[in-house]
Amino acid sequence: MSAKKIAVVIGSLRKDSLNRKFAHEVIALAPSSLSLDIIEIGELAMYNEDLEGNGVTPPQAWTQFRDRIKEFDGVLFFTPEYNRSTPAALKNALDVGSRPYGSSVWSGKPAAIVSITPGATGAFGANHHLRQSMVFLDMPVLQQPEAYIGGAANLLGPDGKLNNDSTKQFLKKFIDAYAAWVETNAKK
Ligand SMILES: Cc1cc2nc3c(=O)[nH]c(=O)nc-3n(C[C@H](O)[C@H](O)[C@H](O)COP(=O)(O)O)c2cc1C
């Protein structure tokens, strides 16, 4: 059985992003039934309907992003919380991938969300705003376990690696559940 290809999309553009550090940790914990690749979203121009359609060629970065996401069986999101919602960069990536109308690259791809913050609330607001878009984008989202990682800065050592055993065990359980979710829900 070949591994299912999973795009890892990180909602932070920051070099020292906690979300990126956790993404690497989760990738390392993933079972061999998943093959995960981080897909960057920082170069995507803000979505503007004037930039495509009616004979207008869309920005190359949009086309490359759409073509790349099409290659994957599922999408794993890591999101910070900005003002109790998802960062604009992540929402923009969703919007870019969702157009032209009727050609969304997200459709049907099984997803999961890890929300990460140094704060106390586990970025719940971002996690659930993302889920709201997933409904319309027709992406079946893993329900349990939910992954709200609060106090994230304290869970990493000076080397940027996870140094908390119970969080590691939880993230292993999470990525194994996602692997099973992908097996059940990915298009054959
Ligand atoms: C514009 C802005 C809004 C923020 N709003 C929230 C928030 O609503 N909730 C929260 O927990 N943290 C909030 N933060 C703090 C982020 O959680 C923190 O910067 C975090 O490190 C971002 O994730 P990253 O490390 O992956 O870049 C906000 C940060 C910024 C820049």
Short mmCIF file of C-alpha atoms and ligand atoms in Angstrom, two decimals:
data_model
loop_
_atom_site.label_atom_id
_atom_site.label_comp_id
_atom_site.label_asym_id
_atom_site.label_seq_id
_atom_site.Cartn_x
_atom_site.Cartn_y
_atom_site.Cartn_z
CA MET A 1 0.00 0.00 0.00
CA SER A 2 1.52 3.34 -1.00
CA ALA A 3 1.63 6.19 1.52
CA LYS A 4 -1.06 8.85 1.27
CA LYS A 5 0.34 12.27 0.36
CA ILE A 6 -0.48 15.00 2.85
CA ALA A 7 0.08 18.73 2.35
CA VAL A 8 1.05 20.48 5.56
CA VAL A 9 -0.11 24.11 5.52
CA ILE A 10 1.19 26.43 8.24
CA GLY A 11 -0.72 29.61 8.99
CA SER A 12 2.27 31.55 10.31
CA LEU A 13 4.82 33.25 8.04
CA ARG A 14 7.18 33.93 10.92
CA LYS A 15 10.70 32.47 10.74
CA ASP A 16 10.64 31.27 14.37
CA SER A 17 7.02 30.19 14.26
CA LEU A 18 5.85 27.89 17.05
CA ASN A 19 3.39 26.40 14.57
CA ARG A 20 6.22 25.50 12.20
CA LYS A 21 8.21 23.89 15.04
CA PHE A 22 5.19 21.81 16.04
CA ALA A 23 4.55 20.91 12.40
CA HIS A 24 8.03 19.40 12.22
CA GLU A 25 7.41 17.48 15.44
CA VAL A 26 4.13 16.05 14.16
CA ILE A 27 5.67 15.13 10.80
CA ALA A 28 8.34 13.19 12.72
CA LEU A 29 5.64 11.32 14.68
CA ALA A 30 3.56 10.37 11.63
CA PRO A 31 3.13 6.68 10.69
CA SER A 32 4.59 5.41 7.43
CA SER A 33 1.13 5.34 5.85
CA LEU A 34 1.44 9.13 5.50
CA SER A 35 3.97 11.11 3.47
CA LEU A 36 3.87 14.76 4.57
CA ASP A 37 5.27 17.85 2.82
CA ILE A 38 5.10 21.46 3.98
CA ILE A 39 3.57 23.69 1.30
CA GLU A 40 4.42 27.37 1.66
CA ILE A 41 1.74 30.07 1.43
CA GLY A 42 3.75 33.26 2.03
CA GLU A 43 4.17 34.21 -1.64
CA LEU A 44 0.49 34.11 -2.56
CA ALA A 45 -0.84 37.54 -3.54
CA MET A 46 -4.03 38.51 -1.73
CA TYR A 47 -6.96 37.05 -3.58
CA ASN A 48 -8.54 39.52 -5.99
CA GLU A 49 -11.10 38.42 -8.58
CA ASP A 50 -9.74 41.00 -11.03
CA LEU A 51 -6.48 39.02 -11.29
CA GLU A 52 -7.99 36.06 -13.17
CA GLY A 53 -10.80 35.08 -15.50
CA ASN A 54 -12.11 37.00 -18.51
CA GLY A 55 -8.83 36.39 -20.35
CA VAL A 56 -6.63 37.51 -17.43
CA THR A 57 -3.77 35.14 -16.55
CA PRO A 58 -3.67 34.55 -12.78
CA PRO A 59 -0.48 35.16 -10.76
CA GLN A 60 2.01 32.33 -11.28
CA ALA A 61 2.19 31.71 -7.53
CA TRP A 62 -1.55 31.01 -7.45
CA THR A 63 -1.32 28.52 -10.31
CA GLN A 64 1.70 26.76 -8.82
CA PHE A 65 -0.01 26.52 -5.42
CA ARG A 66 -3.22 25.11 -6.91
CA ASP A 67 -1.30 22.57 -9.01
CA ARG A 68 0.75 21.51 -6.02
CA ILE A 69 -2.22 21.02 -3.68
CA LYS A 70 -4.00 18.94 -6.34
CA GLU A 71 -1.21 16.33 -6.01
CA PHE A 72 -2.16 15.58 -2.37
CA ASP A 73 -4.66 13.19 -0.81
CA GLY A 74 -5.27 15.31 2.31
CA VAL A 75 -4.30 18.52 4.10
CA LEU A 76 -3.02 19.00 7.65
CA PHE A 77 -3.32 22.57 8.94
CA PHE A 78 -1.31 24.23 11.71
CA THR A 79 -2.78 27.56 12.72
CA PRO A 80 -1.93 30.32 15.12
CA GLU A 81 -4.75 32.50 16.36
CA TYR A 82 -4.86 36.16 15.32
CA ASN A 83 -7.56 38.16 17.10
CA ARG A 84 -9.55 35.02 17.86
CA SER A 85 -9.51 33.90 14.20
CA THR A 86 -7.18 32.42 11.57
CA PRO A 87 -4.34 34.61 10.25
CA ALA A 88 -5.09 36.38 6.96
CA ALA A 89 -2.30 34.45 5.19
CA LEU A 90 -4.03 31.15 5.89
CA LYS A 91 -7.48 32.38 4.92
CA ASN A 92 -5.95 33.81 1.75
CA ALA A 93 -4.45 30.41 0.88
CA LEU A 94 -7.87 28.82 1.32
CA ASP A 95 -9.43 31.49 -0.90
CA VAL A 96 -6.78 31.14 -3.63
CA GLY A 97 -7.16 27.35 -3.67
CA SER A 98 -10.94 27.59 -3.80
CA ARG A 99 -11.09 29.45 -7.11
CA PRO A 100 -11.92 29.56 -10.04
CA TYR A 101 -15.43 28.74 -8.90
CA GLY A 102 -16.13 25.04 -9.39
CA SER A 103 -12.42 24.11 -9.55
CA SER A 104 -11.50 24.21 -5.86
CA VAL A 105 -8.39 22.17 -5.11
CA TRP A 106 -9.60 21.48 -1.56
CA SER A 107 -12.76 19.59 -2.42
CA GLY A 108 -13.05 16.19 -0.75
CA LYS A 109 -9.59 16.19 0.79
CA PRO A 110 -9.61 14.89 4.38
CA ALA A 111 -8.21 17.53 6.73
CA ALA A 112 -7.11 17.94 10.32
CA ILE A 113 -6.29 21.04 12.34
CA VAL A 114 -3.71 21.69 15.03
CA SER A 115 -4.03 25.15 16.61
CA ILE A 116 -1.04 26.43 18.54
CA THR A 117 -0.52 29.47 20.73
CA PRO A 118 1.75 30.60 23.54
CA GLY A 119 -1.48 31.76 25.18
CA ALA A 120 -3.86 29.85 27.40
CA THR A 121 -6.87 29.23 25.14
CA GLY A 122 -5.27 26.81 22.67
CA ALA A 123 -6.21 29.04 19.72
CA PHE A 124 -9.71 27.60 19.86
CA GLY A 125 -11.12 30.57 17.90
CA ALA A 126 -8.73 30.03 14.99
CA ASN A 127 -9.32 26.28 15.02
CA HIS A 128 -13.07 26.68 14.76
CA HIS A 129 -13.08 29.50 12.22
CA LEU A 130 -11.00 27.22 10.04
CA ARG A 131 -13.54 24.43 10.55
CA GLN A 132 -16.27 26.80 9.38
CA SER A 133 -14.54 27.26 6.01
CA MET A 134 -13.89 23.50 5.74
CA VAL A 135 -17.63 22.90 5.68
CA PHE A 136 -18.13 24.99 2.57
CA LEU A 137 -14.89 23.72 1.01
CA ASP A 138 -16.22 20.17 1.39
CA MET A 139 -13.23 18.93 3.36
CA PRO A 140 -14.05 16.19 5.88
CA VAL A 141 -12.27 17.35 9.06
CA LEU A 142 -11.06 15.01 11.79
CA GLN A 143 -13.32 15.56 14.81
CA GLN A 144 -11.44 13.72 17.57
CA PRO A 145 -9.03 14.16 19.06
CA GLU A 146 -9.21 17.96 18.85
CA ALA A 147 -5.77 19.56 18.97
CA TYR A 148 -5.65 22.85 20.87
CA ILE A 149 -2.08 23.43 22.02
CA GLY A 150 -1.84 26.25 24.59
CA GLY A 151 1.28 27.40 26.42
CA ALA A 152 3.20 26.16 23.39
CA ALA A 153 6.41 28.08 24.01
CA ASN A 154 6.85 26.22 27.30
CA LEU A 155 6.56 22.83 25.60
CA LEU A 156 9.68 23.34 23.47
CA GLY A 157 13.28 23.16 24.63
CA PRO A 158 16.04 25.64 23.68
CA ASP A 159 16.64 23.50 20.57
CA GLY A 160 13.06 24.14 19.42
CA LYS A 161 12.10 20.49 19.97
CA LEU A 162 9.15 19.21 21.93
CA ASN A 163 10.29 18.39 25.47
CA ASN A 164 6.98 17.42 27.02
CA ASP A 165 6.17 13.71 27.00
CA SER A 166 2.42 13.96 27.47
CA THR A 167 2.14 16.47 24.58
CA LYS A 168 4.23 14.15 22.42
CA GLN A 169 1.98 11.20 23.29
CA PHE A 170 -1.08 13.30 22.51
CA LEU A 171 0.30 14.43 19.13
CA LYS A 172 1.18 10.81 18.27
CA LYS A 173 -2.41 9.79 19.05
CA PHE A 174 -3.63 12.74 16.96
CA ILE A 175 -1.55 11.96 13.86
CA ASP A 176 -2.42 8.24 14.07
CA ALA A 177 -6.12 9.17 14.20
CA TYR A 178 -5.63 11.44 11.20
CA ALA A 179 -3.91 8.62 9.28
CA ALA A 180 -6.95 6.40 9.92
CA TRP A 181 -9.23 9.30 8.92
CA VAL A 182 -7.34 9.70 5.63
CA GLU A 183 -7.59 5.96 4.90
CA THR A 184 -11.36 6.13 5.36
CA ASN A 185 -12.03 9.42 3.61
CA ALA A 186 -9.43 9.96 0.88
CA LYS A 187 -10.65 9.62 -2.67
CA LYS A 188 -9.57 6.24 -4.02
C1 LIG B 1 -2.08 40.18 14.98
C2 LIG B 1 -1.93 39.20 16.10
C3 LIG B 1 -3.05 38.79 16.81
C4 LIG B 1 -2.94 37.84 17.82
N1 LIG B 1 -4.07 37.39 18.44
C5 LIG B 1 -3.99 36.32 19.27
C6 LIG B 1 -5.19 35.69 19.74
O1 LIG B 1 -6.32 36.09 19.44
N2 LIG B 1 -5.06 34.60 20.52
C7 LIG B 1 -3.82 34.10 20.88
O2 LIG B 1 -3.78 33.10 21.59
N3 LIG B 1 -2.68 34.68 20.45
C8 LIG B 1 -2.75 35.77 19.65
N4 LIG B 1 -1.60 36.33 19.13
C9 LIG B 1 -0.27 35.84 19.59
C10 LIG B 1 0.15 34.61 18.78
O3 LIG B 1 -0.46 33.45 19.36
C11 LIG B 1 1.67 34.46 18.82
O4 LIG B 1 2.26 35.56 18.17
C12 LIG B 1 2.13 33.14 18.20
O5 LIG B 1 3.48 32.95 18.50
C13 LIG B 1 1.89 33.11 16.70
O6 LIG B 1 2.15 31.83 16.18
P1 LIG B 1 3.58 31.48 15.53
O7 LIG B 1 4.57 31.41 16.66
O8 LIG B 1 3.39 30.17 14.85
O9 LIG B 1 3.95 32.59 14.57
C14 LIG B 1 -1.67 37.30 18.14
C15 LIG B 1 -0.54 37.72 17.43
C16 LIG B 1 -0.67 38.64 16.42
C17 LIG B 1 0.56 39.05 15.63
#
